[in-house]
JSON list of N, CA and C in Angstrom, two decimals:
[
{"chain": "A", "resi": 383, "resn": "MET", "atom": "N", "xyz": [14.08, -41.20, 53.26]},
{"chain": "A", "resi": 383, "resn": "MET", "atom": "CA", "xyz": [14.46, -40.13, 52.10]},
{"chain": "A", "resi": 383, "resn": "MET", "atom": "C", "xyz": [14.08, -38.87, 52.30]},
{"chain": "A", "resi": 384, "resn": "ALA", "atom": "N", "xyz": [15.38, -37.99, 52.62]},
{"chain": "A", "resi": 384, "resn": "ALA", "atom": "CA", "xyz": [15.13, -36.61, 53.09]},
{"chain": "A", "resi": 384, "resn": "ALA", "atom": "C", "xyz": [14.27, -35.85, 52.18]},
{"chain": "A", "resi": 385, "resn": "SER", "atom": "N", "xyz": [13.45, -34.88, 52.53]},
{"chain": "A", "resi": 385, "resn": "SER", "atom": "CA", "xyz": [12.75, -34.00, 51.60]},
{"chain": "A", "resi": 385, "resn": "SER", "atom": "C", "xyz": [13.52, -32.84, 51.50]},
{"chain": "A", "resi": 386, "resn": "LYS", "atom": "N", "xyz": [13.28, -32.26, 50.48]},
{"chain": "A", "resi": 386, "resn": "LYS", "atom": "CA", "xyz": [14.20, -30.87, 50.03]},
{"chain": "A", "resi": 386, "resn": "LYS", "atom": "C", "xyz": [13.11, -29.99, 50.36]},
{"chain": "A", "resi": 387, "resn": "LYS", "atom": "N", "xyz": [13.65, -28.90, 50.93]},
{"chain": "A", "resi": 387, "resn": "LYS", "atom": "CA", "xyz": [13.16, -27.47, 51.28]},
{"chain": "A", "resi": 387, "resn": "LYS", "atom": "C", "xyz": [13.23, -26.69, 49.89]},
{"chain": "A", "resi": 388, "resn": "ILE", "atom": "N", "xyz": [12.11, -25.92, 49.61]},
{"chain": "A", "resi": 388, "resn": "ILE", "atom": "CA", "xyz": [11.96, -24.99, 48.37]},
{"chain": "A", "resi": 388, "resn": "ILE", "atom": "C", "xyz": [11.92, -23.82, 49.12]},
{"chain": "A", "resi": 389, "resn": "SER", "atom": "N", "xyz": [12.90, -22.82, 48.78]},
{"chain": "A", "resi": 389, "resn": "SER", "atom": "CA", "xyz": [12.79, -21.61, 49.29]},
{"chain": "A", "resi": 389, "resn": "SER", "atom": "C", "xyz": [11.91, -20.62, 48.89]},
{"chain": "A", "resi": 390, "resn": "GLN", "atom": "N", "xyz": [11.50, -19.81, 49.68]},
{"chain": "A", "resi": 390, "resn": "GLN", "atom": "CA", "xyz": [10.24, -18.92, 49.43]},
{"chain": "A", "resi": 390, "resn": "GLN", "atom": "C", "xyz": [10.53, -18.10, 48.26]},
{"chain": "A", "resi": 391, "resn": "ARG", "atom": "N", "xyz": [12.02, -17.95, 47.92]},
{"chain": "A", "resi": 391, "resn": "ARG", "atom": "CA", "xyz": [12.08, -16.97, 46.81]},
{"chain": "A", "resi": 391, "resn": "ARG", "atom": "C", "xyz": [11.67, -17.92, 45.55]},
{"chain": "A", "resi": 392, "resn": "ALA", "atom": "N", "xyz": [12.12, -19.15, 45.49]},
{"chain": "A", "resi": 392, "resn": "ALA", "atom": "CA", "xyz": [11.86, -20.18, 44.48]},
{"chain": "A", "resi": 392, "resn": "ALA", "atom": "C", "xyz": [10.58, -20.32, 44.22]},
{"chain": "A", "resi": 393, "resn": "LEU", "atom": "N", "xyz": [9.80, -20.35, 45.29]},
{"chain": "A", "resi": 393, "resn": "LEU", "atom": "CA", "xyz": [8.12, -20.60, 45.24]},
{"chain": "A", "resi": 393, "resn": "LEU", "atom": "C", "xyz": [7.54, -18.97, 44.40]},
{"chain": "A", "resi": 394, "resn": "LEU", "atom": "N", "xyz": [7.91, -18.01, 44.85]},
{"chain": "A", "resi": 394, "resn": "LEU", "atom": "CA", "xyz": [7.35, -16.74, 44.23]},
{"chain": "A", "resi": 394, "resn": "LEU", "atom": "C", "xyz": [8.00, -16.74, 42.74]},
{"chain": "A", "resi": 395, "resn": "ARG", "atom": "N", "xyz": [9.09, -17.09, 42.45]},
{"chain": "A", "resi": 395, "resn": "ARG", "atom": "CA", "xyz": [9.50, -17.03, 41.30]},
{"chain": "A", "resi": 395, "resn": "ARG", "atom": "C", "xyz": [8.50, -18.31, 40.27]},
{"chain": "A", "resi": 396, "resn": "VAL", "atom": "N", "xyz": [8.17, -19.36, 40.77]},
{"chain": "A", "resi": 396, "resn": "VAL", "atom": "CA", "xyz": [7.67, -20.15, 40.05]},
{"chain": "A", "resi": 396, "resn": "VAL", "atom": "C", "xyz": [6.00, -19.66, 40.02]},
{"chain": "A", "resi": 397, "resn": "GLY", "atom": "N", "xyz": [5.56, -19.17, 41.03]},
{"chain": "A", "resi": 397, "resn": "GLY", "atom": "CA", "xyz": [4.37, -18.67, 41.14]},
{"chain": "A", "resi": 397, "resn": "GLY", "atom": "C", "xyz": [4.17, -17.49, 39.99]},
{"chain": "A", "resi": 398, "resn": "ARG", "atom": "N", "xyz": [5.02, -16.51, 39.90]},
{"chain": "A", "resi": 398, "resn": "ARG", "atom": "CA", "xyz": [5.08, -15.56, 38.99]},
{"chain": "A", "resi": 398, "resn": "ARG", "atom": "C", "xyz": [4.99, -15.79, 37.55]},
{"chain": "A", "resi": 399, "resn": "SER", "atom": "N", "xyz": [5.85, -16.86, 37.26]},
{"chain": "A", "resi": 399, "resn": "SER", "atom": "CA", "xyz": [5.94, -17.20, 35.60]},
{"chain": "A", "resi": 399, "resn": "SER", "atom": "C", "xyz": [4.50, -18.02, 35.57]},
{"chain": "A", "resi": 400, "resn": "ALA", "atom": "N", "xyz": [3.83, -18.83, 36.24]},
{"chain": "A", "resi": 400, "resn": "ALA", "atom": "CA", "xyz": [2.77, -19.33, 36.09]},
{"chain": "A", "resi": 400, "resn": "ALA", "atom": "C", "xyz": [1.90, -18.17, 35.91]},
{"chain": "A", "resi": 401, "resn": "ILE", "atom": "N", "xyz": [1.70, -17.08, 36.34]},
{"chain": "A", "resi": 401, "resn": "ILE", "atom": "CA", "xyz": [0.39, -16.34, 36.21]},
{"chain": "A", "resi": 401, "resn": "ILE", "atom": "C", "xyz": [0.69, -15.35, 34.89]},
{"chain": "A", "resi": 402, "resn": "THR", "atom": "N", "xyz": [2.06, -14.85, 34.62]},
{"chain": "A", "resi": 402, "resn": "THR", "atom": "CA", "xyz": [2.43, -14.39, 33.53]},
{"chain": "A", "resi": 402, "resn": "THR", "atom": "C", "xyz": [1.96, -15.29, 32.34]},
{"chain": "A", "resi": 403, "resn": "ARG", "atom": "N", "xyz": [2.97, -16.50, 32.35]},
{"chain": "A", "resi": 403, "resn": "ARG", "atom": "CA", "xyz": [2.81, -17.22, 31.12]},
{"chain": "A", "resi": 403, "resn": "ARG", "atom": "C", "xyz": [1.40, -17.98, 30.59]},
{"chain": "A", "resi": 404, "resn": "SER", "atom": "N", "xyz": [0.98, -18.54, 31.69]},
{"chain": "A", "resi": 404, "resn": "SER", "atom": "CA", "xyz": [-0.49, -19.46, 31.28]},
{"chain": "A", "resi": 404, "resn": "SER", "atom": "C", "xyz": [-1.57, -18.31, 31.30]},
{"chain": "A", "resi": 405, "resn": "ASN", "atom": "N", "xyz": [-1.65, -17.14, 31.80]},
{"chain": "A", "resi": 405, "resn": "ASN", "atom": "CA", "xyz": [-2.80, -16.45, 31.86]},
{"chain": "A", "resi": 405, "resn": "ASN", "atom": "C", "xyz": [-2.91, -15.14, 31.25]},
{"chain": "A", "resi": 406, "resn": "ARG", "atom": "N", "xyz": [-2.06, -15.41, 29.82]},
{"chain": "A", "resi": 406, "resn": "ARG", "atom": "CA", "xyz": [-2.08, -14.50, 28.84]},
{"chain": "A", "resi": 406, "resn": "ARG", "atom": "C", "xyz": [-2.19, -15.06, 27.66]},
{"chain": "A", "resi": 407, "resn": "LEU", "atom": "N", "xyz": [-3.27, -14.39, 26.69]},
{"chain": "A", "resi": 407, "resn": "LEU", "atom": "CA", "xyz": [-3.33, -15.12, 25.27]},
{"chain": "A", "resi": 407, "resn": "LEU", "atom": "C", "xyz": [-2.39, -13.92, 24.21]},
{"chain": "A", "resi": 408, "resn": "HIS", "atom": "N", "xyz": [-2.41, -14.20, 23.34]},
{"chain": "A", "resi": 408, "resn": "HIS", "atom": "CA", "xyz": [-1.79, -13.35, 21.92]},
{"chain": "A", "resi": 408, "resn": "HIS", "atom": "C", "xyz": [-2.99, -13.88, 20.74]},
{"chain": "A", "resi": 409, "resn": "VAL", "atom": "N", "xyz": [-3.26, -12.83, 20.11]},
{"chain": "A", "resi": 409, "resn": "VAL", "atom": "CA", "xyz": [-3.87, -12.84, 18.97]},
{"chain": "A", "resi": 409, "resn": "VAL", "atom": "C", "xyz": [-2.73, -12.08, 17.91]},
{"chain": "A", "resi": 410, "resn": "ILE", "atom": "N", "xyz": [-2.13, -13.03, 17.09]},
{"chain": "A", "resi": 410, "resn": "ILE", "atom": "CA", "xyz": [-1.30, -12.96, 16.01]},
{"chain": "A", "resi": 410, "resn": "ILE", "atom": "C", "xyz": [-1.76, -13.35, 14.81]},
{"chain": "A", "resi": 411, "resn": "ALA", "atom": "N", "xyz": [-1.26, -12.53, 13.68]},
{"chain": "A", "resi": 411, "resn": "ALA", "atom": "CA", "xyz": [-1.64, -12.70, 12.35]},
{"chain": "A", "resi": 411, "resn": "ALA", "atom": "C", "xyz": [-0.40, -13.90, 11.80]},
{"chain": "A", "resi": 412, "resn": "ARG", "atom": "N", "xyz": [-0.75, -15.06, 11.07]},
{"chain": "A", "resi": 412, "resn": "ARG", "atom": "CA", "xyz": [0.10, -15.96, 10.56]},
{"chain": "A", "resi": 412, "resn": "ARG", "atom": "C", "xyz": [-0.41, -16.58, 9.34]},
{"chain": "A", "resi": 413, "resn": "ASP", "atom": "N", "xyz": [0.26, -16.57, 8.27]},
{"chain": "A", "resi": 413, "resn": "ASP", "atom": "CA", "xyz": [-0.07, -16.96, 7.08]},
{"chain": "A", "resi": 413, "resn": "ASP", "atom": "C", "xyz": [-1.41, -16.70, 6.46]},
{"chain": "A", "resi": 414, "resn": "GLY", "atom": "N", "xyz": [-1.69, -15.53, 6.67]},
{"chain": "A", "resi": 414, "resn": "GLY", "atom": "CA", "xyz": [-3.23, -14.72, 6.19]},
{"chain": "A", "resi": 414, "resn": "GLY", "atom": "C", "xyz": [-4.17, -15.50, 7.21]},
{"chain": "A", "resi": 415, "resn": "MET", "atom": "N", "xyz": [-3.92, -15.99, 8.04]},
{"chain": "A", "resi": 415, "resn": "MET", "atom": "CA", "xyz": [-4.87, -16.18, 9.29]},
{"chain": "A", "resi": 415, "resn": "MET", "atom": "C", "xyz": [-4.61, -15.61, 10.50]},
{"chain": "A", "resi": 416, "resn": "TRP", "atom": "N", "xyz": [-5.71, -15.68, 11.56]},
{"chain": "A", "resi": 416, "resn": "TRP", "atom": "CA", "xyz": [-5.20, -15.13, 12.73]},
{"chain": "A", "resi": 416, "resn": "TRP", "atom": "C", "xyz": [-5.40, -16.20, 13.87]},
{"chain": "A", "resi": 417, "resn": "ILE", "atom": "N", "xyz": [-4.37, -16.31, 14.78]},
{"chain": "A", "resi": 417, "resn": "ILE", "atom": "CA", "xyz": [-4.23, -17.40, 15.69]},
{"chain": "A", "resi": 417, "resn": "ILE", "atom": "C", "xyz": [-4.61, -16.85, 17.23]},
{"chain": "A", "resi": 418, "resn": "VAL", "atom": "N", "xyz": [-5.09, -17.78, 18.06]},
{"chain": "A", "resi": 418, "resn": "VAL", "atom": "CA", "xyz": [-5.11, -17.35, 19.36]},
{"chain": "A", "resi": 418, "resn": "VAL", "atom": "C", "xyz": [-4.26, -18.45, 20.13]},
{"chain": "A", "resi": 419, "resn": "LYS", "atom": "N", "xyz": [-3.11, -17.75, 20.66]},
{"chain": "A", "resi": 419, "resn": "LYS", "atom": "CA", "xyz": [-2.14, -18.75, 21.45]},
{"chain": "A", "resi": 419, "resn": "LYS", "atom": "C", "xyz": [-1.92, -18.42, 23.03]},
{"chain": "A", "resi": 420, "resn": "ARG", "atom": "N", "xyz": [-1.94, -19.20, 23.59]},
{"chain": "A", "resi": 420, "resn": "ARG", "atom": "CA", "xyz": [-1.55, -19.04, 25.05]},
{"chain": "A", "resi": 420, "resn": "ARG", "atom": "C", "xyz": [-0.01, -18.76, 25.06]},
{"chain": "A", "resi": 421, "resn": "ASP", "atom": "N", "xyz": [0.23, -17.67, 26.15]},
{"chain": "A", "resi": 421, "resn": "ASP", "atom": "CA", "xyz": [1.93, -17.24, 26.33]},
{"chain": "A", "resi": 421, "resn": "ASP", "atom": "C", "xyz": [2.34, -18.78, 26.60]},
{"chain": "A", "resi": 422, "resn": "GLY", "atom": "N", "xyz": [3.50, -18.84, 25.94]},
{"chain": "A", "resi": 422, "resn": "GLY", "atom": "CA", "xyz": [4.37, -19.87, 26.66]},
{"chain": "A", "resi": 422, "resn": "GLY", "atom": "C", "xyz": [4.21, -21.51, 26.07]},
{"chain": "A", "resi": 423, "resn": "ALA", "atom": "N", "xyz": [2.79, -21.46, 25.40]},
{"chain": "A", "resi": 423, "resn": "ALA", "atom": "CA", "xyz": [2.24, -22.89, 24.86]},
{"chain": "A", "resi": 423, "resn": "ALA", "atom": "C", "xyz": [3.01, -23.00, 23.41]},
{"chain": "A", "resi": 424, "resn": "GLU", "atom": "N", "xyz": [3.09, -24.28, 22.98]},
{"chain": "A", "resi": 424, "resn": "GLU", "atom": "CA", "xyz": [3.82, -24.63, 21.70]},
{"chain": "A", "resi": 424, "resn": "GLU", "atom": "C", "xyz": [2.95, -24.83, 20.83]},
{"chain": "A", "resi": 425, "resn": "ARG", "atom": "N", "xyz": [1.52, -25.28, 21.07]},
{"chain": "A", "resi": 425, "resn": "ARG", "atom": "CA", "xyz": [0.46, -25.47, 20.18]},
{"chain": "A", "resi": 425, "resn": "ARG", "atom": "C", "xyz": [-0.64, -24.17, 20.22]},
{"chain": "A", "resi": 426, "resn": "VAL", "atom": "N", "xyz": [-1.40, -23.73, 19.14]},
{"chain": "A", "resi": 426, "resn": "VAL", "atom": "CA", "xyz": [-2.13, -22.94, 19.48]},
{"chain": "A", "resi": 426, "resn": "VAL", "atom": "C", "xyz": [-3.39, -23.18, 19.84]},
{"chain": "A", "resi": 427, "resn": "MET", "atom": "N", "xyz": [-4.39, -22.24, 20.21]},
{"chain": "A", "resi": 427, "resn": "MET", "atom": "CA", "xyz": [-5.69, -22.75, 20.67]},
{"chain": "A", "resi": 427, "resn": "MET", "atom": "C", "xyz": [-6.80, -22.65, 19.75]},
{"chain": "A", "resi": 428, "resn": "GLY", "atom": "N", "xyz": [-6.54, -21.91, 18.45]},
{"chain": "A", "resi": 428, "resn": "GLY", "atom": "CA", "xyz": [-7.41, -21.91, 17.42]},
{"chain": "A", "resi": 428, "resn": "GLY", "atom": "C", "xyz": [-6.87, -21.05, 16.39]},
{"chain": "A", "resi": 429, "resn": "ILE", "atom": "N", "xyz": [-7.32, -21.41, 15.30]},
{"chain": "A", "resi": 429, "resn": "ILE", "atom": "CA", "xyz": [-6.84, -20.56, 14.01]},
{"chain": "A", "resi": 429, "resn": "ILE", "atom": "C", "xyz": [-8.01, -20.10, 13.39]},
{"chain": "A", "resi": 430, "resn": "TYR", "atom": "N", "xyz": [-8.14, -18.81, 12.85]},
{"chain": "A", "resi": 430, "resn": "TYR", "atom": "CA", "xyz": [-9.43, -18.14, 12.37]},
{"chain": "A", "resi": 430, "resn": "TYR", "atom": "C", "xyz": [-9.28, -17.38, 11.23]},
{"chain": "A", "resi": 431, "resn": "GLY", "atom": "N", "xyz": [-10.10, -17.15, 10.31]},
{"chain": "A", "resi": 431, "resn": "GLY", "atom": "CA", "xyz": [-9.93, -16.55, 9.13]},
{"chain": "A", "resi": 431, "resn": "GLY", "atom": "C", "xyz": [-9.63, -15.00, 9.35]},
{"chain": "A", "resi": 432, "resn": "THR", "atom": "N", "xyz": [-10.28, -14.46, 10.16]},
{"chain": "A", "resi": 432, "resn": "THR", "atom": "CA", "xyz": [-10.39, -12.77, 10.50]},
{"chain": "A", "resi": 432, "resn": "THR", "atom": "C", "xyz": [-9.94, -12.60, 11.99]},
{"chain": "A", "resi": 433, "resn": "LYS", "atom": "N", "xyz": [-9.42, -11.28, 12.13]},
{"chain": "A", "resi": 433, "resn": "LYS", "atom": "CA", "xyz": [-8.83, -10.81, 13.24]},
{"chain": "A", "resi": 433, "resn": "LYS", "atom": "C", "xyz": [-10.08, -10.70, 14.21]},
{"chain": "A", "resi": 434, "resn": "ASN", "atom": "N", "xyz": [-11.21, -10.23, 13.76]},
{"chain": "A", "resi": 434, "resn": "ASN", "atom": "CA", "xyz": [-12.45, -10.28, 14.60]},
{"chain": "A", "resi": 434, "resn": "ASN", "atom": "C", "xyz": [-12.88, -11.39, 15.11]},
{"chain": "A", "resi": 435, "resn": "GLN", "atom": "N", "xyz": [-12.83, -12.46, 14.51]},
{"chain": "A", "resi": 435, "resn": "GLN", "atom": "CA", "xyz": [-13.15, -13.84, 14.96]},
{"chain": "A", "resi": 435, "resn": "GLN", "atom": "C", "xyz": [-12.22, -14.24, 16.24]},
{"chain": "A", "resi": 436, "resn": "ALA", "atom": "N", "xyz": [-11.01, -14.12, 15.85]},
{"chain": "A", "resi": 436, "resn": "ALA", "atom": "CA", "xyz": [-10.09, -14.42, 16.75]},
{"chain": "A", "resi": 436, "resn": "ALA", "atom": "C", "xyz": [-10.05, -13.45, 18.36]},
{"chain": "A", "resi": 437, "resn": "VAL", "atom": "N", "xyz": [-10.10, -12.44, 18.12]},
{"chain": "A", "resi": 437, "resn": "VAL", "atom": "CA", "xyz": [-10.38, -11.34, 19.00]},
{"chain": "A", "resi": 437, "resn": "VAL", "atom": "C", "xyz": [-11.71, -12.02, 19.93]},
{"chain": "A", "resi": 438, "resn": "ASN", "atom": "N", "xyz": [-12.85, -12.22, 19.24]},
{"chain": "A", "resi": 438, "resn": "ASN", "atom": "CA", "xyz": [-13.88, -12.65, 20.07]},
{"chain": "A", "resi": 438, "resn": "ASN", "atom": "C", "xyz": [-13.75, -13.75, 20.96]},
{"chain": "A", "resi": 439, "resn": "ILE", "atom": "N", "xyz": [-12.68, -14.84, 20.42]},
{"chain": "A", "resi": 439, "resn": "ILE", "atom": "CA", "xyz": [-12.63, -15.72, 21.13]},
{"chain": "A", "resi": 439, "resn": "ILE", "atom": "C", "xyz": [-11.61, -15.50, 22.53]},
{"chain": "A", "resi": 440, "resn": "ALA", "atom": "N", "xyz": [-10.65, -14.64, 22.35]},
{"chain": "A", "resi": 440, "resn": "ALA", "atom": "CA", "xyz": [-10.02, -14.15, 23.28]},
{"chain": "A", "resi": 440, "resn": "ALA", "atom": "C", "xyz": [-10.57, -13.63, 24.34]},
{"chain": "A", "resi": 441, "resn": "ARG", "atom": "N", "xyz": [-11.67, -12.63, 24.01]},
{"chain": "A", "resi": 441, "resn": "ARG", "atom": "CA", "xyz": [-12.65, -12.12, 24.95]},
{"chain": "A", "resi": 441, "resn": "ARG", "atom": "C", "xyz": [-13.61, -13.11, 25.60]},
{"chain": "A", "resi": 442, "resn": "ALA", "atom": "N", "xyz": [-13.93, -14.14, 24.88]},
{"chain": "A", "resi": 442, "resn": "ALA", "atom": "CA", "xyz": [-14.84, -15.22, 25.49]},
{"chain": "A", "resi": 442, "resn": "ALA", "atom": "C", "xyz": [-13.84, -16.15, 26.63]},
{"chain": "A", "resi": 443, "resn": "GLN", "atom": "N", "xyz": [-12.48, -16.00, 26.47]},
{"chain": "A", "resi": 443, "resn": "GLN", "atom": "CA", "xyz": [-11.62, -16.68, 27.49]},
{"chain": "A", "resi": 443, "resn": "GLN", "atom": "C", "xyz": [-11.44, -15.73, 28.75]},
{"chain": "A", "resi": 444, "resn": "LEU", "atom": "N", "xyz": [-11.31, -14.41, 28.15]},
{"chain": "A", "resi": 444, "resn": "LEU", "atom": "CA", "xyz": [-11.14, -13.45, 29.63]},
{"chain": "A", "resi": 444, "resn": "LEU", "atom": "C", "xyz": [-12.55, -13.54, 30.11]},
{"chain": "A", "resi": 445, "resn": "LYS", "atom": "N", "xyz": [-13.80, -13.47, 29.59]},
{"chain": "A", "resi": 445, "resn": "LYS", "atom": "CA", "xyz": [-14.87, -13.56, 30.30]},
{"chain": "A", "resi": 445, "resn": "LYS", "atom": "C", "xyz": [-15.28, -14.71, 31.16]},
{"chain": "A", "resi": 446, "resn": "ALA", "atom": "N", "xyz": [-14.68, -15.83, 30.78]},
{"chain": "A", "resi": 446, "resn": "ALA", "atom": "CA", "xyz": [-14.80, -17.12, 31.28]},
{"chain": "A", "resi": 446, "resn": "ALA", "atom": "C", "xyz": [-14.02, -17.08, 32.61]},
{"chain": "A", "resi": 447, "resn": "GLY", "atom": "N", "xyz": [-12.72, -16.29, 32.57]},
{"chain": "A", "resi": 447, "resn": "GLY", "atom": "CA", "xyz": [-11.98, -16.28, 33.74]},
{"chain": "A", "resi": 447, "resn": "GLY", "atom": "C", "xyz": [-10.86, -16.85, 33.41]},
{"chain": "A", "resi": 448, "resn": "LYS", "atom": "N", "xyz": [-10.59, -17.59, 32.13]},
{"chain": "A", "resi": 448, "resn": "LYS", "atom": "CA", "xyz": [-9.57, -18.60, 32.02]},
{"chain": "A", "resi": 448, "resn": "LYS", "atom": "C", "xyz": [-8.09, -17.90, 31.77]},
{"chain": "A", "resi": 449, "resn": "VAL", "atom": "N", "xyz": [-8.17, -16.64, 31.44]},
{"chain": "A", "resi": 449, "resn": "VAL", "atom": "CA", "xyz": [-7.05, -15.93, 31.13]},
{"chain": "A", "resi": 449, "resn": "VAL", "atom": "C", "xyz": [-7.28, -14.61, 31.94]},
{"chain": "A", "resi": 450, "resn": "ASN", "atom": "N", "xyz": [-5.98, -13.88, 32.11]},
{"chain": "A", "resi": 450, "resn": "ASN", "atom": "CA", "xyz": [-6.10, -12.30, 32.70]},
{"chain": "A", "resi": 450, "resn": "ASN", "atom": "C", "xyz": [-6.30, -11.34, 31.96]},
{"chain": "A", "resi": 451, "resn": "TYR", "atom": "N", "xyz": [-5.57, -11.46, 30.75]},
{"chain": "A", "resi": 451, "resn": "TYR", "atom": "CA", "xyz": [-5.63, -10.52, 29.74]},
{"chain": "A", "resi": 451, "resn": "TYR", "atom": "C", "xyz": [-4.99, -10.96, 28.39]},
{"chain": "A", "resi": 452, "resn": "ALA", "atom": "N", "xyz": [-5.38, -10.51, 27.35]},
{"chain": "A", "resi": 452, "resn": "ALA", "atom": "CA", "xyz": [-4.96, -10.74, 25.93]},
{"chain": "A", "resi": 452, "resn": "ALA", "atom": "C", "xyz": [-4.28, -9.47, 25.17]},
{"chain": "A", "resi": 453, "resn": "LEU", "atom": "N", "xyz": [-3.16, -10.01, 24.61]},
{"chain": "A", "resi": 453, "resn": "LEU", "atom": "CA", "xyz": [-2.36, -9.15, 23.87]},
{"chain": "A", "resi": 453, "resn": "LEU", "atom": "C", "xyz": [-3.05, -9.23, 22.04]},
{"chain": "A", "resi": 454, "resn": "ILE", "atom": "N", "xyz": [-3.18, -8.11, 21.57]},
{"chain": "A", "resi": 454, "resn": "ILE", "atom": "CA", "xyz": [-3.77, -8.17, 20.08]},
{"chain": "A", "resi": 454, "resn": "ILE", "atom": "C", "xyz": [-2.65, -7.64, 19.54]},
{"chain": "A", "resi": 455, "resn": "HIS", "atom": "N", "xyz": [-2.04, -8.46, 18.20]},
{"chain": "A", "resi": 455, "resn": "HIS", "atom": "CA", "xyz": [-1.13, -7.94, 17.58]},
{"chain": "A", "resi": 455, "resn": "HIS", "atom": "C", "xyz": [-1.44, -7.43, 16.21]},
{"chain": "A", "resi": 456, "resn": "ASP", "atom": "N", "xyz": [-0.78, -6.44, 15.67]},
{"chain": "A", "resi": 456, "resn": "ASP", "atom": "CA", "xyz": [-0.94, -5.95, 14.04]},
{"chain": "A", "resi": 456, "resn": "ASP", "atom": "C", "xyz": [-0.37, -6.83, 13.29]},
{"chain": "A", "resi": 457, "resn": "LEU", "atom": "N", "xyz": [-0.42, -6.67, 12.01]},
{"chain": "A", "resi": 457, "resn": "LEU", "atom": "CA", "xyz": [0.21, -7.38, 11.09]},
{"chain": "A", "resi": 457, "resn": "LEU", "atom": "C", "xyz": [1.40, -7.73, 11.16]},
{"chain": "A", "resi": 458, "resn": "GLU", "atom": "N", "xyz": [2.19, -6.45, 11.68]},
{"chain": "A", "resi": 458, "resn": "GLU", "atom": "CA", "xyz": [3.76, -6.77, 11.65]},
{"chain": "A", "resi": 458, "resn": "GLU", "atom": "C", "xyz": [4.32, -7.50, 12.92]},
{"chain": "A", "resi": 459, "resn": "GLY", "atom": "N", "xyz": [3.26, -7.76, 13.97]},
{"chain": "A", "resi": 459, "resn": "GLY", "atom": "CA", "xyz": [3.70, -8.62, 15.02]},
{"chain": "A", "resi": 459, "resn": "GLY", "atom": "C", "xyz": [3.65, -7.74, 16.17]},
{"chain": "A", "resi": 460, "resn": "LYS", "atom": "N", "xyz": [3.51, -6.42, 16.19]},
{"chain": "A", "resi": 460, "resn": "LYS", "atom": "CA", "xyz": [3.77, -5.47, 17.28]},
{"chain": "A", "resi": 460, "resn": "LYS", "atom": "C", "xyz": [2.40, -5.67, 18.08]},
{"chain": "A", "resi": 461, "resn": "VAL", "atom": "N", "xyz": [2.60, -5.39, 19.43]},
{"chain": "A", "resi": 461, "resn": "VAL", "atom": "CA", "xyz": [1.10, -5.25, 20.32]},
{"chain": "A", "resi": 461, "resn": "VAL", "atom": "C", "xyz": [0.25, -3.83, 19.94]},
{"chain": "A", "resi": 462, "resn": "ALA", "atom": "N", "xyz": [-0.60, -4.28, 19.47]},
{"chain": "A", "resi": 462, "resn": "ALA", "atom": "CA", "xyz": [-1.43, -2.78, 18.89]},
{"chain": "A", "resi": 462, "resn": "ALA", "atom": "C", "xyz": [-2.29, -2.56, 20.23]},
{"chain": "A", "resi": 463, "resn": "GLN", "atom": "N", "xyz": [-2.92, -3.68, 20.97]},
{"chain": "A", "resi": 463, "resn": "GLN", "atom": "CA", "xyz": [-3.88, -3.48, 21.88]},
{"chain": "A", "resi": 463, "resn": "GLN", "atom": "C", "xyz": [-3.86, -4.30, 23.23]},
{"chain": "A", "resi": 464, "resn": "LYS", "atom": "N", "xyz": [-4.23, -4.18, 24.26]},
{"chain": "A", "resi": 464, "resn": "LYS", "atom": "CA", "xyz": [-4.14, -4.93, 25.46]},
{"chain": "A", "resi": 464, "resn": "LYS", "atom": "C", "xyz": [-5.61, -5.22, 26.00]},
{"chain": "A", "resi": 465, "resn": "ILE", "atom": "N", "xyz": [-6.15, -6.16, 26.21]},
{"chain": "A", "resi": 465, "resn": "ILE", "atom": "CA", "xyz": [-7.66, -6.29, 26.55]},
{"chain": "A", "resi": 465, "resn": "ILE", "atom": "C", "xyz": [-7.71, -7.10, 27.85]},
{"chain": "A", "resi": 466, "resn": "SER", "atom": "N", "xyz": [-8.30, -6.56, 28.65]},
{"chain": "A", "resi": 466, "resn": "SER", "atom": "CA", "xyz": [-8.62, -7.68, 29.98]},
{"chain": "A", "resi": 466, "resn": "SER", "atom": "C", "xyz": [-9.82, -7.28, 30.57]}
]
């Protein structure tokens, strides 16, 4: 069975998408609650009653080195703050 060669460009593209998508969190208002969600994920990491609780979870993920940064959205869905 012949092995396929992957181009350097393809490897870089996969590497960049892995960094940007899996290493970024979003804190988003949804249905009167605040969710923390990893970029590109289908499921949320958690649902919280206040924005402050959700931001604290995002900060804990940053401190633990599990993500590179978090985007905090306002009630309208626009990015209000970036924490890293």
